N, CA, C and O atoms as a MOPAC input file, in Angstrom:
PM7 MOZYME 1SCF
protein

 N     92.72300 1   111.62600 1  -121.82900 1
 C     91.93100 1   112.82300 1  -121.61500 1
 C     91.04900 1   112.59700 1  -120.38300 1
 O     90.75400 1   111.48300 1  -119.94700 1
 N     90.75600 1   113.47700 1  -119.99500 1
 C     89.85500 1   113.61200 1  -118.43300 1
 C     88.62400 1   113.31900 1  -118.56300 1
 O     87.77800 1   114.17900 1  -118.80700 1
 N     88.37500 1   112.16000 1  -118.43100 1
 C     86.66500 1   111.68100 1  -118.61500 1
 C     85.46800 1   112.67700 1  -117.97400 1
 O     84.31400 1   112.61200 1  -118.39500 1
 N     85.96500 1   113.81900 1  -116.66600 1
 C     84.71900 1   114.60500 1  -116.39300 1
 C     85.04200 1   115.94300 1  -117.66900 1
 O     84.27800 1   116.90700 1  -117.70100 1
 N     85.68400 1   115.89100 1  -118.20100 1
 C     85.67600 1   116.74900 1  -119.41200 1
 C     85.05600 1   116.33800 1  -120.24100 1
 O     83.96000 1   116.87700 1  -120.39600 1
 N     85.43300 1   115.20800 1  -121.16800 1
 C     85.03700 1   114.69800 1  -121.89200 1
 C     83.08600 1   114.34100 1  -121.61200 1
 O     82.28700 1   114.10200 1  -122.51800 1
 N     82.83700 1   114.39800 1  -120.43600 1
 C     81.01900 1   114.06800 1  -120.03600 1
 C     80.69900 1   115.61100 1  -120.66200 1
 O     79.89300 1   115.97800 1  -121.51700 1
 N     82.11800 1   116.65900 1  -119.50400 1
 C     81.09200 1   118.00000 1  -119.57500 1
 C     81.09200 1   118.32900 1  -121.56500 1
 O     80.08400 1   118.73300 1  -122.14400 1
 N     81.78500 1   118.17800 1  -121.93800 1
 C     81.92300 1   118.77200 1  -123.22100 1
 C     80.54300 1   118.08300 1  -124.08200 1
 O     79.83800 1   118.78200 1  -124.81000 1
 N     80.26200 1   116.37900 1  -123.83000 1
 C     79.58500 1   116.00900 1  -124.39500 1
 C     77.90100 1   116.59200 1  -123.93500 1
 O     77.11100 1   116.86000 1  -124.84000 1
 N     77.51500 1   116.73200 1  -122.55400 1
 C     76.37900 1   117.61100 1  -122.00600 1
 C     76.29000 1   118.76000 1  -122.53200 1
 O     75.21600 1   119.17800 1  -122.96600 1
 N     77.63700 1   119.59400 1  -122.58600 1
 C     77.26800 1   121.01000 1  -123.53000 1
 C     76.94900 1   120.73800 1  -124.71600 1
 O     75.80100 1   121.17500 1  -124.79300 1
 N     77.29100 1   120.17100 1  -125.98900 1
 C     77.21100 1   119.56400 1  -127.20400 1
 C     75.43800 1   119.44300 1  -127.14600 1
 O     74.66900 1   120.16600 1  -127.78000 1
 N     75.22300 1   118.81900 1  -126.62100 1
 C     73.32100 1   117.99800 1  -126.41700 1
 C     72.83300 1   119.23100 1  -126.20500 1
 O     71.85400 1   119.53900 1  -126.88600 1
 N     73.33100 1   120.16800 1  -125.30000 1
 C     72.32000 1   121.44100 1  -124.59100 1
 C     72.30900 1   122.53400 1  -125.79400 1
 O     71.47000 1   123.41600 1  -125.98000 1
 N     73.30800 1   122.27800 1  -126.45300 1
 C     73.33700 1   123.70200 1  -127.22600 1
 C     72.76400 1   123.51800 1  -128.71800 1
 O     73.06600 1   124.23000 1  -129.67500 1
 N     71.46500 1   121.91900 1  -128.73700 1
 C     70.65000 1   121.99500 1  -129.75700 1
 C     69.43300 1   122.57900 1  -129.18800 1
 O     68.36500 1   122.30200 1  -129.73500 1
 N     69.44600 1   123.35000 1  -128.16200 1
 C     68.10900 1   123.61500 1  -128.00700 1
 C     68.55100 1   125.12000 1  -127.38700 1
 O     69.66600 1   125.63500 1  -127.47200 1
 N     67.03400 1   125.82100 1  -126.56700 1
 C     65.98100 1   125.47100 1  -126.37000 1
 C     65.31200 1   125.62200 1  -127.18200 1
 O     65.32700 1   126.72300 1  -127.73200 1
 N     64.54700 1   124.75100 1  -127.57300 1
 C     62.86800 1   124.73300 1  -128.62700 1
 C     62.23400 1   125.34800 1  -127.41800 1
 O     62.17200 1   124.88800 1  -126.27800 1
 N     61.70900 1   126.64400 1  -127.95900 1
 C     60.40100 1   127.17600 1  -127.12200 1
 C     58.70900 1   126.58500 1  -127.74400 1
 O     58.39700 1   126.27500 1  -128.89300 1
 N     58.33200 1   126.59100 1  -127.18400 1
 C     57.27800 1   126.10300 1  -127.49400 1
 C     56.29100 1   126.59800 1  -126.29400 1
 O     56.65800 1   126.97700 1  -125.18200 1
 N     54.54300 1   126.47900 1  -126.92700 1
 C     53.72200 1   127.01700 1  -126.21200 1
 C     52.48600 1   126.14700 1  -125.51700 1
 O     52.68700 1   125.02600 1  -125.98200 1
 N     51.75800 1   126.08600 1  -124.98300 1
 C     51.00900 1   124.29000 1  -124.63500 1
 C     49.79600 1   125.34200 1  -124.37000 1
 O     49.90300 1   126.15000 1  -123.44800 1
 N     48.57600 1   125.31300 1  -125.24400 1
 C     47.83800 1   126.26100 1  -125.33700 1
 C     46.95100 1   126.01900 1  -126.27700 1
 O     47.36100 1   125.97400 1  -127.43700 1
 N     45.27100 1   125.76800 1  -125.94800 1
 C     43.94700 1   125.83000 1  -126.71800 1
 C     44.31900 1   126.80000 1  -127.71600 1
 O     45.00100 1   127.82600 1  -127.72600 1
 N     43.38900 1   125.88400 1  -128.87500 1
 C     43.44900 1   125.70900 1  -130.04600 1
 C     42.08800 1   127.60500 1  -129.55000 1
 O     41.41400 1   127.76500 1  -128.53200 1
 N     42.21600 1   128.45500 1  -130.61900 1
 C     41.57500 1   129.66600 1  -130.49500 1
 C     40.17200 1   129.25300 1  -131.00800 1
 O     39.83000 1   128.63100 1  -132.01400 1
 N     39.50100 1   129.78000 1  -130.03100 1
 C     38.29600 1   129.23000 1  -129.52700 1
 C     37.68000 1   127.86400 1  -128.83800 1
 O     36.54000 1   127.40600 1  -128.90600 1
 N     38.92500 1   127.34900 1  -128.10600 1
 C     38.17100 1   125.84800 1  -127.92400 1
 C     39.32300 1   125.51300 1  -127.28600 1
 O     40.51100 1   125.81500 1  -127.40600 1
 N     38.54100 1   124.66700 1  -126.43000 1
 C     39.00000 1   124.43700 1  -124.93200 1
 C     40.78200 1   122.97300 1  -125.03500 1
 O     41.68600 1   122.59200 1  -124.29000 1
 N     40.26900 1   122.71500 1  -126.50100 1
 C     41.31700 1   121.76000 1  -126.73500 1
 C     42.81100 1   122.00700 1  -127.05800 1
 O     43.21600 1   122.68400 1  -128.00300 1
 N     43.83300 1   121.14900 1  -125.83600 1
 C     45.05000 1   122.14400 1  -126.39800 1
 C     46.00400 1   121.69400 1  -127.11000 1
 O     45.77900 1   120.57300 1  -127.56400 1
 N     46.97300 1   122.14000 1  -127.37600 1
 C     48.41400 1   121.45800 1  -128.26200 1
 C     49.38300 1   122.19700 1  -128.08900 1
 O     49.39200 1   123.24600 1  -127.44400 1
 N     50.19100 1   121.73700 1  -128.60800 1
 C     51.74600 1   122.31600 1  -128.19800 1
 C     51.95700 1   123.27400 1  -129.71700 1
 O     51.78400 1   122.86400 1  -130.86500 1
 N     52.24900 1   124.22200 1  -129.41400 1
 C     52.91500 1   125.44400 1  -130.40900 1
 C     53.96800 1   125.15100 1  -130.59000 1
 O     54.24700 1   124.77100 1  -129.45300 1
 N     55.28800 1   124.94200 1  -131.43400 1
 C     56.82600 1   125.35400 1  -131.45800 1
 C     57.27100 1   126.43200 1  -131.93800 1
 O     57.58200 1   126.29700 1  -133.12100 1
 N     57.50100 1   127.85500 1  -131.36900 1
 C     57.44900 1   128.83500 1  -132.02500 1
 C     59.13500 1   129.70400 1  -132.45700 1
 O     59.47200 1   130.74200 1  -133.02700 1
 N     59.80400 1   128.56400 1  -131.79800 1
 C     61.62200 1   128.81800 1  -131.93200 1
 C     62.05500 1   127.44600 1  -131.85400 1
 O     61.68600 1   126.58100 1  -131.06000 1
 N     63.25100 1   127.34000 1  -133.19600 1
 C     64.14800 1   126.51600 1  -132.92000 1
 C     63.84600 1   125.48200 1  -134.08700 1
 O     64.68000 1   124.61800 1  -134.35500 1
 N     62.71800 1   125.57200 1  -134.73700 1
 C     62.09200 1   124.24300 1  -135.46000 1
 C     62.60600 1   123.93200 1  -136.90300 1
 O     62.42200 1   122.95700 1  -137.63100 1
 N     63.50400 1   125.40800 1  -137.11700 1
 C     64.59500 1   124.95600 1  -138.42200 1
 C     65.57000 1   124.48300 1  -138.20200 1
 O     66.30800 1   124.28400 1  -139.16700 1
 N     65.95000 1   124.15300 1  -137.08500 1
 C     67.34000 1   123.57300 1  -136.73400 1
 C     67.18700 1   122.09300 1  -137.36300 1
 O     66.20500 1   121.36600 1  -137.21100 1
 N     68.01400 1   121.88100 1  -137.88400 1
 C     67.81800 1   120.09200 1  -138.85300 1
 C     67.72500 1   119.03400 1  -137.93400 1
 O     67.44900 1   117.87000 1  -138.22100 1
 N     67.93100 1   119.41800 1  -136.98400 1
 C     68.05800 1   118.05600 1  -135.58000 1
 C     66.07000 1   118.24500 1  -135.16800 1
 O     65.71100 1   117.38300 1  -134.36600 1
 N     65.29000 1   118.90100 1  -135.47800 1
 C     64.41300 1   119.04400 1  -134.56900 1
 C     63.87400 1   117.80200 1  -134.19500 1
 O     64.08000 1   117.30300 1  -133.08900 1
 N     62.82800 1   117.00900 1  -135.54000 1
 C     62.31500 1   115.92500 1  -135.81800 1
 C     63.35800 1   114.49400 1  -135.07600 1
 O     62.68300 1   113.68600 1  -134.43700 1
 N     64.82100 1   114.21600 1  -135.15100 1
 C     65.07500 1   113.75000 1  -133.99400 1
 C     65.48600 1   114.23000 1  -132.60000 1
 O     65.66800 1   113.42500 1  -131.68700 1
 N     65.65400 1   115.76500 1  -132.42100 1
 C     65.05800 1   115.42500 1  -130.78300 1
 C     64.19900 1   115.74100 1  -130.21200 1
 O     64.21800 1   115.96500 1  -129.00200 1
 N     62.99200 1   115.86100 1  -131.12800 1
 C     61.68400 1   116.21000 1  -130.50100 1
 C     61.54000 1   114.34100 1  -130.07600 1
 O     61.39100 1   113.96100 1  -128.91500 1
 N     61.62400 1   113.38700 1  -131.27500 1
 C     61.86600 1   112.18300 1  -131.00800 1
 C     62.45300 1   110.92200 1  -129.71800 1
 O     62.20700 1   109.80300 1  -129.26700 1
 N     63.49100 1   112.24400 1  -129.57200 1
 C     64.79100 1   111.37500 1  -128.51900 1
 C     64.01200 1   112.25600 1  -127.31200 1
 O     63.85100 1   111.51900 1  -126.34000 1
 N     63.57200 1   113.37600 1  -127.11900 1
 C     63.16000 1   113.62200 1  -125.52900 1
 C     61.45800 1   113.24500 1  -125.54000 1
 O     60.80200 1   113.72800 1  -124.61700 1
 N     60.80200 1   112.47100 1  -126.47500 1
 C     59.66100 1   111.53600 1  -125.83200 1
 C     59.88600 1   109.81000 1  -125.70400 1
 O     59.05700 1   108.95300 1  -125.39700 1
 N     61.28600 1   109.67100 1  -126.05200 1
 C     61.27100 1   108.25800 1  -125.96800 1
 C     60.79700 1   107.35900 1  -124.78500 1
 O     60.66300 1   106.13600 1  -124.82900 1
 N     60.52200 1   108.34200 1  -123.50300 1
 C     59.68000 1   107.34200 1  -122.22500 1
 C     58.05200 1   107.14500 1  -122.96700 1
 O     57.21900 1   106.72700 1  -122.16300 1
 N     57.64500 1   107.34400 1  -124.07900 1
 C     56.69100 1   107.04800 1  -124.33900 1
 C     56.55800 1   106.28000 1  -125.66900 1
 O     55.52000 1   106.02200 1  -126.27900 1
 N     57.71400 1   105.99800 1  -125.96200 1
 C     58.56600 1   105.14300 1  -127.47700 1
 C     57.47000 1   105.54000 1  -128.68700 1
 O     56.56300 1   104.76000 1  -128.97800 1
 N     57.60300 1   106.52100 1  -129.20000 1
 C     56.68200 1   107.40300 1  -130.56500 1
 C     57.35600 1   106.74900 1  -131.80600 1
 O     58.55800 1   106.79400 1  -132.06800 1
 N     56.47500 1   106.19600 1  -132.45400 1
 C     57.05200 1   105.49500 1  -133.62500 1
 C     56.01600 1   106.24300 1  -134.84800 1
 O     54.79300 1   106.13400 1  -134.92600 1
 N     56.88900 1   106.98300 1  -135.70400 1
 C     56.30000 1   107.52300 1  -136.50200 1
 C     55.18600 1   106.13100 1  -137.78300 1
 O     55.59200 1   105.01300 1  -138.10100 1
 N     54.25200 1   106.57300 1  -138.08000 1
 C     53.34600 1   105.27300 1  -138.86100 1
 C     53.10200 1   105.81500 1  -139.75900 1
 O     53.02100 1   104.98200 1  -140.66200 1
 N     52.91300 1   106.79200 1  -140.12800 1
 C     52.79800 1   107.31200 1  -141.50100 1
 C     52.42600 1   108.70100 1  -141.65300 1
 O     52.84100 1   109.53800 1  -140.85200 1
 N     51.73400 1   108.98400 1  -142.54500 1
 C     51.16500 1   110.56300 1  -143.17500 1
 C     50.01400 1   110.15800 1  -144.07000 1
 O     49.86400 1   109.33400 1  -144.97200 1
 N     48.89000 1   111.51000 1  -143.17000 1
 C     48.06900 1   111.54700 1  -143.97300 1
 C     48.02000 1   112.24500 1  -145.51700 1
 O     48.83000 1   112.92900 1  -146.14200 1
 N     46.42600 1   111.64100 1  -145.87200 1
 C     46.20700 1   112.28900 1  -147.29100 1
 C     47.29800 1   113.59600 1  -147.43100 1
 O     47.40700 1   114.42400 1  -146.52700 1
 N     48.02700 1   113.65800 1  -148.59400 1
 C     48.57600 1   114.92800 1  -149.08100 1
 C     47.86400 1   116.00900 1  -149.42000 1
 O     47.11000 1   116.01000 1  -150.39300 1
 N     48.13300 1   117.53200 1  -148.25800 1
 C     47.54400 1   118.35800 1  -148.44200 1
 C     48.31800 1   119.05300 1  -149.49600 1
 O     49.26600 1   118.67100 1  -150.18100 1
 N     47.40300 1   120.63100 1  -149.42800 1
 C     48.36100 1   121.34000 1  -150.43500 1
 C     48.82000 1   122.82700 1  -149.48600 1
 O     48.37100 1   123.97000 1  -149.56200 1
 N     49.65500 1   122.37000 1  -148.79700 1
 C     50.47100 1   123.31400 1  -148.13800 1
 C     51.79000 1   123.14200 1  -147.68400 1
 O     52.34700 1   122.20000 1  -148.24800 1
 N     52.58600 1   123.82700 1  -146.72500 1
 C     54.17200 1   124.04400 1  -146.49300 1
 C     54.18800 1   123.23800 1  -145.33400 1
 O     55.16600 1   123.20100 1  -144.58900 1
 N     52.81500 1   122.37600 1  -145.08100 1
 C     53.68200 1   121.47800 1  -143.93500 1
 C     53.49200 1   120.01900 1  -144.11700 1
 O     52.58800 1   119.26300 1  -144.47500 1
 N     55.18100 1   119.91100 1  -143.57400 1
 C     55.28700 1   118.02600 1  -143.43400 1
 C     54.13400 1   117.72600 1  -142.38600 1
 O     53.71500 1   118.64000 1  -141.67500 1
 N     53.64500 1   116.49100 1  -142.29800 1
 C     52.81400 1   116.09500 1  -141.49600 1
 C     53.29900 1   114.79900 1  -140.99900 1
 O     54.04700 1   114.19200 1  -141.76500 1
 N     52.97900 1   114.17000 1  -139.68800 1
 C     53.60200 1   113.05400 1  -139.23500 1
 C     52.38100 1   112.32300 1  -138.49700 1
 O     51.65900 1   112.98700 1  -137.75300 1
 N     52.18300 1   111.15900 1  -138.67100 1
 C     51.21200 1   110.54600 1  -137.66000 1
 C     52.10800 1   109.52000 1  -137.10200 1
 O     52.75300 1   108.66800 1  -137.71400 1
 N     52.00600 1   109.85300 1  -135.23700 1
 C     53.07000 1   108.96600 1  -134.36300 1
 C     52.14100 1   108.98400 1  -133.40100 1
 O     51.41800 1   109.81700 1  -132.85400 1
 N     52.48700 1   107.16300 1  -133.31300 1
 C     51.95200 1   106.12900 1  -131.96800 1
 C     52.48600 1   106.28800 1  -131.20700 1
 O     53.54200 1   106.90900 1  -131.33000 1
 N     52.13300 1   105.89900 1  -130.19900 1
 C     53.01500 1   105.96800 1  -128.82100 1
 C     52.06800 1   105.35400 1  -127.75000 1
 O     50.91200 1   104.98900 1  -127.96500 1
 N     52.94600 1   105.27500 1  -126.18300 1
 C     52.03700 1   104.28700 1  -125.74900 1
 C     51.12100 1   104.91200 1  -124.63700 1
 O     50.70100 1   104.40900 1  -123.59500 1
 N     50.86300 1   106.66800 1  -125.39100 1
 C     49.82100 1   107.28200 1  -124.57100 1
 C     48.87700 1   107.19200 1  -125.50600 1
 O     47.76000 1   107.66800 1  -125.30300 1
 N     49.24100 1   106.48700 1  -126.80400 1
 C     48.06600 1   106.65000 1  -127.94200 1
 C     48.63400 1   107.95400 1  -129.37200 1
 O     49.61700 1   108.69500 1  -129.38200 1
 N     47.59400 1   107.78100 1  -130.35200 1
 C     48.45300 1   108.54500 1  -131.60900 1
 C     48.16000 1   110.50400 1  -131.25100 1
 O     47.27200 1   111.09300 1  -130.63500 1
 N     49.21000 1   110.91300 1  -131.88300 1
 C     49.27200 1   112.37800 1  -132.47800 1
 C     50.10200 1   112.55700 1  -133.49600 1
 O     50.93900 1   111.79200 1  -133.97600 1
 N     49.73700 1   113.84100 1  -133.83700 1
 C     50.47700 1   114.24900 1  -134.92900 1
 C     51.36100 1   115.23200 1  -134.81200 1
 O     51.24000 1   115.91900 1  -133.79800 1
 N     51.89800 1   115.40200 1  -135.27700 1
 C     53.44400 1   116.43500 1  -135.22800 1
 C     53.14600 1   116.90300 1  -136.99300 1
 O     52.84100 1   116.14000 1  -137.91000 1
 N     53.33500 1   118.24400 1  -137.04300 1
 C     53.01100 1   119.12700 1  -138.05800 1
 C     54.05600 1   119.98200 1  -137.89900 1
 O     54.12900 1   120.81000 1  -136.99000 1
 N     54.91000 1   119.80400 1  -138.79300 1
 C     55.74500 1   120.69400 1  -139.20100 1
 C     55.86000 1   121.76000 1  -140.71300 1
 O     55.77100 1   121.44500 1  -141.90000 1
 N     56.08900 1   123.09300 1  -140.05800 1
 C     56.06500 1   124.05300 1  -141.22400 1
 C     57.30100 1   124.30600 1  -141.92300 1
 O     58.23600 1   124.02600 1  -141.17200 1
 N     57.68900 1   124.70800 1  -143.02000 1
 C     58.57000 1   125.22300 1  -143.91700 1
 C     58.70600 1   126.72000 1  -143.38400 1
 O     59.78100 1   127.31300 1  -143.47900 1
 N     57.39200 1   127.40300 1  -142.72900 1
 C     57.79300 1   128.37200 1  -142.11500 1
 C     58.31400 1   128.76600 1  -140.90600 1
 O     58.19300 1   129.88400 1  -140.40700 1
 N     58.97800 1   127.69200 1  -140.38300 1
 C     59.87800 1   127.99600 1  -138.96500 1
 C     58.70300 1   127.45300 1  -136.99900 1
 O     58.89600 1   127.49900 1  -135.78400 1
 N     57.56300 1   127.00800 1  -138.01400 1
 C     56.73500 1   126.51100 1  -137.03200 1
 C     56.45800 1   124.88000 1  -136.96100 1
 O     56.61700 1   124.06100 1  -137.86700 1
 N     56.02800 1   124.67600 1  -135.70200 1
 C     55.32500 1   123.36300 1  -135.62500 1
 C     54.50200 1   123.59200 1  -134.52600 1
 O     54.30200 1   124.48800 1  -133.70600 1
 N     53.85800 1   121.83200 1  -134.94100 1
 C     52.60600 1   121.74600 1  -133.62000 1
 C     52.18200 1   120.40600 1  -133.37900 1
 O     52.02300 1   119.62400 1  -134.31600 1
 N     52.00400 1   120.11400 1  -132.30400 1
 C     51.66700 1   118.40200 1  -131.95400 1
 C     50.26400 1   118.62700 1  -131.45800 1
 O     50.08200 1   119.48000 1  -130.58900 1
 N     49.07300 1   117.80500 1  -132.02800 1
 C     48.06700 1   117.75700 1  -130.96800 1
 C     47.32700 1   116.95800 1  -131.32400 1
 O     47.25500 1   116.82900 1  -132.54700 1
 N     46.41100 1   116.03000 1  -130.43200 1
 C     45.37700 1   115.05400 1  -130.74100 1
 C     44.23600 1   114.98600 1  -130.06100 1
 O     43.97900 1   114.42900 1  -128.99400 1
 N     43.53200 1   115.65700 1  -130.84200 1
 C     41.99800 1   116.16700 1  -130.66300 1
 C     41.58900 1   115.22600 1  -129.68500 1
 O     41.65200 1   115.61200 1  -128.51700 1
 N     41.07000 1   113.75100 1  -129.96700 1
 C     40.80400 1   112.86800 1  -129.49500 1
 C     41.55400 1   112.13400 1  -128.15300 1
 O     41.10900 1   111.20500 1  -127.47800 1
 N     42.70400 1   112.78300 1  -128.00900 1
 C     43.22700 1   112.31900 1  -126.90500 1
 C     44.26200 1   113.43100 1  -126.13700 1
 O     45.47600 1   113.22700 1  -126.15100 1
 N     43.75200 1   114.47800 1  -125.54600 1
 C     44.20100 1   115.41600 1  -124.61400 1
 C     44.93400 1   114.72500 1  -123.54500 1
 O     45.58600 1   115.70200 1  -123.17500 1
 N     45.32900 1   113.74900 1  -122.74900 1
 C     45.69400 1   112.64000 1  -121.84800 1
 C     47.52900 1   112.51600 1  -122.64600 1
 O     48.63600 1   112.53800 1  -122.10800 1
 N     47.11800 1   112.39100 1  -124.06600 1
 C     48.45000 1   112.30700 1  -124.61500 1
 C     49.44000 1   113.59100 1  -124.46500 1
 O     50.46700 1   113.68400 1  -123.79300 1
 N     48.80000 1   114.56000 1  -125.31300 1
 C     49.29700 1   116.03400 1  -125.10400 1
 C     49.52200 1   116.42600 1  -123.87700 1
 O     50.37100 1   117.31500 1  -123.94500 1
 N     49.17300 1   116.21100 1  -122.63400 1
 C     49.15200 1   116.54700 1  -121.14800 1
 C     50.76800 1   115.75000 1  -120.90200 1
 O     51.64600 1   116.34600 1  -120.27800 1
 N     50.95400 1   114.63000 1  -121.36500 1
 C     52.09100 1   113.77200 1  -121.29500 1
 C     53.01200 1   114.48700 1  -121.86200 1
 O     53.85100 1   115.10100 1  -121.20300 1
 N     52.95100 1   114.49200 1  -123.45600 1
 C     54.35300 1   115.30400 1  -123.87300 1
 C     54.53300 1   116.53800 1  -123.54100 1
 O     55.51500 1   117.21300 1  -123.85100 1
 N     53.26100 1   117.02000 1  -122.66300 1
 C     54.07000 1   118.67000 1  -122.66200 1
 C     54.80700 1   118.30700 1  -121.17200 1
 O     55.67200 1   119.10800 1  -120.81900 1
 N     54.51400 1   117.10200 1  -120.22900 1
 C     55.07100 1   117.02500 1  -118.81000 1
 C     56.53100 1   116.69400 1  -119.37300 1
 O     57.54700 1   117.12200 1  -118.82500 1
 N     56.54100 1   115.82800 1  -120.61200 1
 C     57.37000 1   115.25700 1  -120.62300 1
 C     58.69100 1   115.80700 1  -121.33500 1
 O     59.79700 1   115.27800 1  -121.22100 1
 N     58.36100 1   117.14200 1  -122.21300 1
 C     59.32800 1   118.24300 1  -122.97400 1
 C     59.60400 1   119.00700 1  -121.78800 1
 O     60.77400 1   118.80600 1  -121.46200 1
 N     58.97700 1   119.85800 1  -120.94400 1
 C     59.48400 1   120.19600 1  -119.70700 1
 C     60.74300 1   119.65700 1  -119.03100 1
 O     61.63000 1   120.43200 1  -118.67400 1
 N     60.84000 1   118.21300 1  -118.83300 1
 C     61.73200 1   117.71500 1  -118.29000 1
 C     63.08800 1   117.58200 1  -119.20100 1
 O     64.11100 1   117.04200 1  -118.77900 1
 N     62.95000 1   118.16100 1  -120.53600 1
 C     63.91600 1   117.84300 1  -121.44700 1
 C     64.65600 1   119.45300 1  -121.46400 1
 O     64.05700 1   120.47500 1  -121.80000 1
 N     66.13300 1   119.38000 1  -121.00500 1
 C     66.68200 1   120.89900 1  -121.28300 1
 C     66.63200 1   121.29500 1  -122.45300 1
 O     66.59000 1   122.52000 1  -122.57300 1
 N     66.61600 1   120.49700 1  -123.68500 1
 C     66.52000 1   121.33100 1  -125.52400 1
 C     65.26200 1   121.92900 1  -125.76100 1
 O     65.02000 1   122.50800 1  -126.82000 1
 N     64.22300 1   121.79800 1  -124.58800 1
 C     62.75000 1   122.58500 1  -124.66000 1
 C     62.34300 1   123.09600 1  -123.41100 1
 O     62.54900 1   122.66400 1  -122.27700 1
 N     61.65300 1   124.21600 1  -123.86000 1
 C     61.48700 1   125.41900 1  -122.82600 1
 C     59.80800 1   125.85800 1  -123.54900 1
 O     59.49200 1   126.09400 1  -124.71600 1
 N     59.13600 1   125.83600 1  -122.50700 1
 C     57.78100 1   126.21100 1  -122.06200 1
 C     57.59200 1   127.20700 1  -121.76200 1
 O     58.15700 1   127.56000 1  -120.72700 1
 N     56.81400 1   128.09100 1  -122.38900 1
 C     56.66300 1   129.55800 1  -122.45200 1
 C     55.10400 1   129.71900 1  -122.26800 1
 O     54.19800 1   129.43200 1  -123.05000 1
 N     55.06700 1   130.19600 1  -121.16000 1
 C     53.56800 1   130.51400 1  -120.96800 1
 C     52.62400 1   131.27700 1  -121.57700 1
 O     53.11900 1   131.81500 1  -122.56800 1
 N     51.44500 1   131.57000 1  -121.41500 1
 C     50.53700 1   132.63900 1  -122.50700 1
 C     49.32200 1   132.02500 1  -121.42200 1
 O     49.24800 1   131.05300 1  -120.67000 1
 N     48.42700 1   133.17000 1  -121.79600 1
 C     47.24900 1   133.13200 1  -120.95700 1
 C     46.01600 1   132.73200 1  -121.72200 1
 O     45.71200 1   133.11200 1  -122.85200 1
 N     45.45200 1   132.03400 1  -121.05900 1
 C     44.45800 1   130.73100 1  -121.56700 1
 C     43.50700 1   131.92200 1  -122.54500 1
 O     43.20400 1   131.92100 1  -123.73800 1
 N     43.24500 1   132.80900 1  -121.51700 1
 C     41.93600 1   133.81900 1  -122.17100 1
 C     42.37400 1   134.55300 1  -123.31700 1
 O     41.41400 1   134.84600 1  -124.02900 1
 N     43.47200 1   134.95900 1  -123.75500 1
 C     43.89100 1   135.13500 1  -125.12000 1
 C     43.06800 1   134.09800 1  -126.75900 1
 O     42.63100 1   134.33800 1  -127.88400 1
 N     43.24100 1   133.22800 1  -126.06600 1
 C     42.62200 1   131.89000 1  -126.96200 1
 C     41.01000 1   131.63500 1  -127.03000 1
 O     40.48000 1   130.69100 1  -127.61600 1
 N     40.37500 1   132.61200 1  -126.35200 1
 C     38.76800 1   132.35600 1  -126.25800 1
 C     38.56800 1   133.26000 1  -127.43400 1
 O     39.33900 1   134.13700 1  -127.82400 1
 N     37.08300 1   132.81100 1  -128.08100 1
 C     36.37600 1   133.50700 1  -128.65700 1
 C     36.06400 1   134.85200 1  -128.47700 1
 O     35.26100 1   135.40600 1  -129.22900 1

């Protein structure tokens, strides 16, 4: 078989788990931001390739906090911009953000950009003010 087939078929395969849209946008009222996922986050692959397109920053999931009482999984992941969390909903949403370290979030949103299974959808900052 024709090995530039066999690449292209395998590149289409990878492209057509995405795009995760997602939004990179202060938390409403406050200047601190995080990433929205507002398409794509029931697809069963999400959690590994939200995984596989930050691996330049090797995110090793460490655990979960206290058990709340709601519809989302929760994830606490290291990495070597420092920890966040990844919050995933039962209702078709997620969200990554770490209060304490905006430097991180600035990274994965440069760094989902560069990934074709995610797509960055803009929104205007002043929507999000008080």
């Amino acid at each position: 078989m024709d090995t530039k087939f066999v690449t292209f078929i395998h590149t289409f395969s990878v492209n057509m788990t995405g795009p995760y849209k997602y939004h990179y946008r202060p938390w409403l009222g406050s200047e601190k931001l995080f990433l929205e996922f507002i398409s794509g986050v029931d697809n069963t692959s999400f959690l590994t390739d939200i995984l596989d397109a930050l691996k330049s920053i090797t995110p090793n999931v460490i655990g979960y906090p206290e058990a709340c009482m709601s519809d989302d999984t929760i994830y606490l992941i290291d990495s070597l911009n420092g920890k966040f969390t990844l919050s995933k909903s039962t209702w078709g949403s997620a969200s990554i953000f770490a209060d304490d370290n905006q430097q991180c979030i600035d990274k994965i949103n440069n760094t989902l950009i560069e990934d074709v299974r995610f797509k960055k959808i803009e929104v205007d900052y002043n929507d999000y003010k008080k």
